[in-house]
PDB file of C-alpha atoms in Angstrom:
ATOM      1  CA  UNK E   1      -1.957  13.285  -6.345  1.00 65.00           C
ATOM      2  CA  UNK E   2      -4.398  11.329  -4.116  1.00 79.00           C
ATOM      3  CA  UNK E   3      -3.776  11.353  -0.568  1.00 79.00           C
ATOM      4  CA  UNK E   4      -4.537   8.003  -0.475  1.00 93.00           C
ATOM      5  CA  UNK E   5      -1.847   6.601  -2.334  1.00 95.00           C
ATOM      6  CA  UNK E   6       1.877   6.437  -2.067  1.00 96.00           C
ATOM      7  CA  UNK E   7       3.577   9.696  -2.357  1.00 96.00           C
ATOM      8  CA  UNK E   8       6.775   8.073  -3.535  1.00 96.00           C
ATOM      9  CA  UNK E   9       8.236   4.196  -4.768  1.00 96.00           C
ATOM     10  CA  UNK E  10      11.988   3.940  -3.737  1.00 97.00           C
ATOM     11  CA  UNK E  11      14.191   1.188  -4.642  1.00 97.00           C
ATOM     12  CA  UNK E  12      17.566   0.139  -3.046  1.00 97.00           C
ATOM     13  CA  UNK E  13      19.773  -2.263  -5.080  1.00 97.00           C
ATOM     14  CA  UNK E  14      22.775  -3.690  -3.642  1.00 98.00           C
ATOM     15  CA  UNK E  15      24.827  -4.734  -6.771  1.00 97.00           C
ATOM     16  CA  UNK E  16      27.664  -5.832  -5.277  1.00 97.00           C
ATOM     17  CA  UNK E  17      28.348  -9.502  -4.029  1.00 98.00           C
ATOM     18  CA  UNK E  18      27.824  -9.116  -0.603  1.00 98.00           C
ATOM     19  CA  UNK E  19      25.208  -8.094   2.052  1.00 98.00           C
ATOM     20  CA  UNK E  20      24.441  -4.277   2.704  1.00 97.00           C
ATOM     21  CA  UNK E  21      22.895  -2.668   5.354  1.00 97.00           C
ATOM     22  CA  UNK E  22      21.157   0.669   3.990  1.00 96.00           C
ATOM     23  CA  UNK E  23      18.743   3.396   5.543  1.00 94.00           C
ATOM     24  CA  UNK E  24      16.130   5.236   4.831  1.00 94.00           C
ATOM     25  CA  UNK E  25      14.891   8.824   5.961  1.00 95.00           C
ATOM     26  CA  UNK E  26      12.644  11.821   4.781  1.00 96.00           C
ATOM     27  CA  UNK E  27      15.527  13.835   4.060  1.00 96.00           C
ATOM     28  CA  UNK E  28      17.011  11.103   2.518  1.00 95.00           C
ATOM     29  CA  UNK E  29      14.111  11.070  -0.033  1.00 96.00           C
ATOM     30  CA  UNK E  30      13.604  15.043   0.310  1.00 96.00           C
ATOM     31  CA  UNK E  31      10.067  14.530   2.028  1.00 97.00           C
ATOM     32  CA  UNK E  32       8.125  17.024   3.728  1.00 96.00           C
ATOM     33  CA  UNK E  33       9.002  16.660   7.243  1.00 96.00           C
ATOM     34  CA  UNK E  34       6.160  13.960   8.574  1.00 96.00           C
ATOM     35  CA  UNK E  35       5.484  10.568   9.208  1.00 96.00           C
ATOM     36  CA  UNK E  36       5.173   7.970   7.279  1.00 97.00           C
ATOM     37  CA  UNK E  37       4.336   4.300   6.617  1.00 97.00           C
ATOM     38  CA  UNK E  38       6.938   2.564   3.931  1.00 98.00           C
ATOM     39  CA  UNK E  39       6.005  -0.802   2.939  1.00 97.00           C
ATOM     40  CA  UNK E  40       8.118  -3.470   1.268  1.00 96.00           C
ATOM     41  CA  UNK E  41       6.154  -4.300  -1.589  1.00 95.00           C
ATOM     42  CA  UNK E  42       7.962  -7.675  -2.094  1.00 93.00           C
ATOM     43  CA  UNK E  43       7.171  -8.895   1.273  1.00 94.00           C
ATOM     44  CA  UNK E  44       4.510  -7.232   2.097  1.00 94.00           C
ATOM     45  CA  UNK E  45       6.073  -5.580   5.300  1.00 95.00           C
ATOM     46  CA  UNK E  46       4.678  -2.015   6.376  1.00 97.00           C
ATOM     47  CA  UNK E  47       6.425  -0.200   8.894  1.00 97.00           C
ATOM     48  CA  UNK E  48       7.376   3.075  10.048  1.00 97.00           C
ATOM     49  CA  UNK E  49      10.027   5.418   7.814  1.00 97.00           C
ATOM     50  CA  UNK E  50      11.340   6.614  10.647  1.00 96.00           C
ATOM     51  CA  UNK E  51      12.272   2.649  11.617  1.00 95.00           C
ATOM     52  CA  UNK E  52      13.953   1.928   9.044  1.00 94.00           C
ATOM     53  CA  UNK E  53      17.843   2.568   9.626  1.00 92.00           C
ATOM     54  CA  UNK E  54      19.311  -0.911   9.197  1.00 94.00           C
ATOM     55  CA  UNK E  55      18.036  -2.359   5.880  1.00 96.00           C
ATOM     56  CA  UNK E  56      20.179  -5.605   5.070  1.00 96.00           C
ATOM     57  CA  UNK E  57      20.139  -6.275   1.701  1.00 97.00           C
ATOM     58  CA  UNK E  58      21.694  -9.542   0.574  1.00 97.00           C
ATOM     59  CA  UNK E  59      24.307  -9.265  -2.441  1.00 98.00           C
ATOM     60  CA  UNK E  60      23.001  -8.629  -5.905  1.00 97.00           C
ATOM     61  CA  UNK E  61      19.838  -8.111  -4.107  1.00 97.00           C
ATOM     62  CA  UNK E  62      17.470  -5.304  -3.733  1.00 97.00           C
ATOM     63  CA  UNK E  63      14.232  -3.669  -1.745  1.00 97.00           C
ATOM     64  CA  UNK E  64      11.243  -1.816  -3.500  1.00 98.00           C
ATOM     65  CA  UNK E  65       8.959   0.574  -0.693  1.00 98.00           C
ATOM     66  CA  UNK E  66       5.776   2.253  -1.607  1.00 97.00           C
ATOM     67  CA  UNK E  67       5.683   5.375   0.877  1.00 98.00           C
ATOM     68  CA  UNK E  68       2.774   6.900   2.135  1.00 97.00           C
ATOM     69  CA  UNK E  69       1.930   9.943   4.355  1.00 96.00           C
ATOM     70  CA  UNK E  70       0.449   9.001   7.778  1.00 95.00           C
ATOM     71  CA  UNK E  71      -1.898  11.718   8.021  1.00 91.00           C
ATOM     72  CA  UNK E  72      -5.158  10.151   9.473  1.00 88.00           C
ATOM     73  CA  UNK E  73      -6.986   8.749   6.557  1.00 91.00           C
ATOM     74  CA  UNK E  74      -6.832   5.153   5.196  1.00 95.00           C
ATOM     75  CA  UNK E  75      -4.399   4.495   2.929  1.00 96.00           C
ATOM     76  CA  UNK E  76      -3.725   2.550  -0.042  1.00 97.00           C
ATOM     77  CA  UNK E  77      -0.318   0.878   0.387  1.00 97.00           C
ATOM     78  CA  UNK E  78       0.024  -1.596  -2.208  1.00 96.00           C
ATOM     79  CA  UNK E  79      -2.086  -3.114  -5.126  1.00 96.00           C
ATOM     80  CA  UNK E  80      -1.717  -5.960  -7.605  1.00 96.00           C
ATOM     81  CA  UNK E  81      -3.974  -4.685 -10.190  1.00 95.00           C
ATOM     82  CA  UNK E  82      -3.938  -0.838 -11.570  1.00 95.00           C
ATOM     83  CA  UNK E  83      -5.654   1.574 -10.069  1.00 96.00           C
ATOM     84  CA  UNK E  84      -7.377   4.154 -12.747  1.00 95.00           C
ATOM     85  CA  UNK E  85      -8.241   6.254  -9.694  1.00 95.00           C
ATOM     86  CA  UNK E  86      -8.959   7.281  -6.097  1.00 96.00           C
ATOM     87  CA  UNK E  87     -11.469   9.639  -4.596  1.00 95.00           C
ATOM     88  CA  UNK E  88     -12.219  10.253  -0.977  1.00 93.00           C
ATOM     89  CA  UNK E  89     -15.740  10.771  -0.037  1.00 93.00           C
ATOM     90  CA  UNK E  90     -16.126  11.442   3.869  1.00 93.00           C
ATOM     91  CA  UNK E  91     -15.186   7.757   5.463  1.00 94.00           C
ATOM     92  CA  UNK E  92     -15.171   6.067   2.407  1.00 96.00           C
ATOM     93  CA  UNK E  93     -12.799   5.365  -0.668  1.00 97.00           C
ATOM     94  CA  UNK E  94     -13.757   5.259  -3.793  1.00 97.00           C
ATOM     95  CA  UNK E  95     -10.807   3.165  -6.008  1.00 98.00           C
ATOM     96  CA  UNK E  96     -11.502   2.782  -9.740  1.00 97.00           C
ATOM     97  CA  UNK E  97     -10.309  -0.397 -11.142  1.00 97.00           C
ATOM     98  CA  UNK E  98     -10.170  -1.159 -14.885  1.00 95.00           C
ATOM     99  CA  UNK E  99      -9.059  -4.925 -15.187  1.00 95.00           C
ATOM    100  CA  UNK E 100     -10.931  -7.896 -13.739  1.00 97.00           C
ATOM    101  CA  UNK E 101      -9.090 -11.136 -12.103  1.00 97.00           C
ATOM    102  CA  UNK E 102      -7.458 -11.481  -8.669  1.00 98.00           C
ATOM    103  CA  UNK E 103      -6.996  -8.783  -6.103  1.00 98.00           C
ATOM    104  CA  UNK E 104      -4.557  -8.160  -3.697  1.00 97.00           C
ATOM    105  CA  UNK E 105      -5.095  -5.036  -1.695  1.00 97.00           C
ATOM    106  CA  UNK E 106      -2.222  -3.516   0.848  1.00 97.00           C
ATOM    107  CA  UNK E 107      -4.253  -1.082   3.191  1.00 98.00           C
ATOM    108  CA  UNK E 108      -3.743   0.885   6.160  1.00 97.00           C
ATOM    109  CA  UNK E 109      -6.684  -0.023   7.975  1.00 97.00           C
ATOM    110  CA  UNK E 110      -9.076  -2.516   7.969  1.00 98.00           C
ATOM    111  CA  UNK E 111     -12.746  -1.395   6.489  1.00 98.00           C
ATOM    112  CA  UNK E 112     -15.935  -1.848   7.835  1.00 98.00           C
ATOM    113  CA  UNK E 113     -18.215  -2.331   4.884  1.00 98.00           C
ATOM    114  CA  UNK E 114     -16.915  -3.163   1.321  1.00 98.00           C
ATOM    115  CA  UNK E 115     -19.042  -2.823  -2.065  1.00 98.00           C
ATOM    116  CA  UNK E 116     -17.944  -3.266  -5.609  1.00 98.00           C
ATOM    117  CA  UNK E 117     -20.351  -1.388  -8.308  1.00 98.00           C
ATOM    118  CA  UNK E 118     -22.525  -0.752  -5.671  1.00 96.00           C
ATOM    119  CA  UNK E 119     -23.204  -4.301  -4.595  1.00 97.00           C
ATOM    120  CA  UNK E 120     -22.122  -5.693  -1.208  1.00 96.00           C
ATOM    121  CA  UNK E 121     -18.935  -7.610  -1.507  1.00 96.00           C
ATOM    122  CA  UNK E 122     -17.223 -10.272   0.914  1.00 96.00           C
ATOM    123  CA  UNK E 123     -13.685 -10.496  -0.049  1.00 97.00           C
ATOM    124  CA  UNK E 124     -11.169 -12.110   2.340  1.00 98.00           C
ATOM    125  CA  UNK E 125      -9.266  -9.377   5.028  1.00 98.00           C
ATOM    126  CA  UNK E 126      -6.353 -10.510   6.807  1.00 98.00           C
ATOM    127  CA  UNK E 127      -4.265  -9.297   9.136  1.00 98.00           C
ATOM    128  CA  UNK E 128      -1.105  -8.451   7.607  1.00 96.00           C
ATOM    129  CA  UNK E 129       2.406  -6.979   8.633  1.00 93.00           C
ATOM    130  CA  UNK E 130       1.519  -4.101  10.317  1.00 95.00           C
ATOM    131  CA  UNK E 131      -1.256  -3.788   7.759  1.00 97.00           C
ATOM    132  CA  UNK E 132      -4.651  -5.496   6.675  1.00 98.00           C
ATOM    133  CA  UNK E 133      -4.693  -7.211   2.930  1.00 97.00           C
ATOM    134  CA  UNK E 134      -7.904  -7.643   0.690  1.00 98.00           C
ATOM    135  CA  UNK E 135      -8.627 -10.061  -1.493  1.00 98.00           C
ATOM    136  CA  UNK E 136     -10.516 -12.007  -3.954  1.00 98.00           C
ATOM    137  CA  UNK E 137     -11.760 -12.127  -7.595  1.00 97.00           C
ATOM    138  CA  UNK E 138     -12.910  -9.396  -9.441  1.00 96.00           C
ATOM    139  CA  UNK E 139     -15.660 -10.090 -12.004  1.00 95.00           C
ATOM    140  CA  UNK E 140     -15.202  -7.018 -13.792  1.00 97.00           C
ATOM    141  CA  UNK E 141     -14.003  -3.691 -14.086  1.00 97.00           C
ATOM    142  CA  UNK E 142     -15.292  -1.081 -11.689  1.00 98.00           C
ATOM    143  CA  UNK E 143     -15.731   0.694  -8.335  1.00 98.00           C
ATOM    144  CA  UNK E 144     -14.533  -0.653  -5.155  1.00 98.00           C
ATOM    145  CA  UNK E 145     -15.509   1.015  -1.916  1.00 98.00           C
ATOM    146  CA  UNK E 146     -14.179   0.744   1.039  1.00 98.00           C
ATOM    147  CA  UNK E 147     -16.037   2.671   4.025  1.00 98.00           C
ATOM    148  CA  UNK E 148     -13.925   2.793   7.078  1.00 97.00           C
TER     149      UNK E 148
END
């Protein structure tokens, strides 16, 4: 895999008919022993694994977290369109894309220079939960490059 992209998706369902509280943990999800960033993909949320030990899920209710390895280098924590692939080339990521239309990008840290198919590109970069989200509209398929 990538080390850019979430080493693991876990989902938590509470089927019954009332809240839940639920945890999470690296042995839990038989992780390497590290640290890692776990991001509710539903709200957008990214915190620390090691926070979360009181998950309340309401009944017939559930979570979805993309997990990712904190291990110094941006990462990708959450996308809205597929990602064909992911290179990393010194301080910048290289993220394939194959469909055009809206973007929604969940990342680790916020870029200083951003370039699709080699072109400067000024999508919109917000502050986030404990993350920074891109945005905008994608003309076409191809390379976006993020150089952090």
């Amino acid at each position: 895999g990538c080390p850019s992209l979430p080493v693991c998706t876990v989902a938590i369902f509470n089927l019954g008919d009332s809240p839940s509280r639920y945890n999470l943990s690296v042995e839990k999800l038989s992780l390497p022993k590290a640290q890692y960033l776990a991001t509710e993909v539903w709200s957008g949320e990214t915190s620390l694994l090691a926070e979360l030990t009181d998950i309340n899920i309401p009944g017939r209710d559930c979570c979805l977290f993309s997990i990712n390895l904190i291990d110094g280098i941006p990462q990708i924590l959450d996308a809205n369109i597929k990602i064909s692939s992911v290179q990393r080339i010194n301080s910048t990521l290289h993220i394939e894309l194959v469909h055009k239309g809206d973007l929604e990008l969940v990342i680790s840290q916020r870029p200083d220079r951003v370039r699709y198919n080699q072109s400067q590109w000024e999508p919109h970069i917000q502050k986030g939960k404990n993350n920074w989200v891109l945005s905008g509209t994608l003309p076409s398929p191809g390379i976006l490059e993020l150089d952090f």
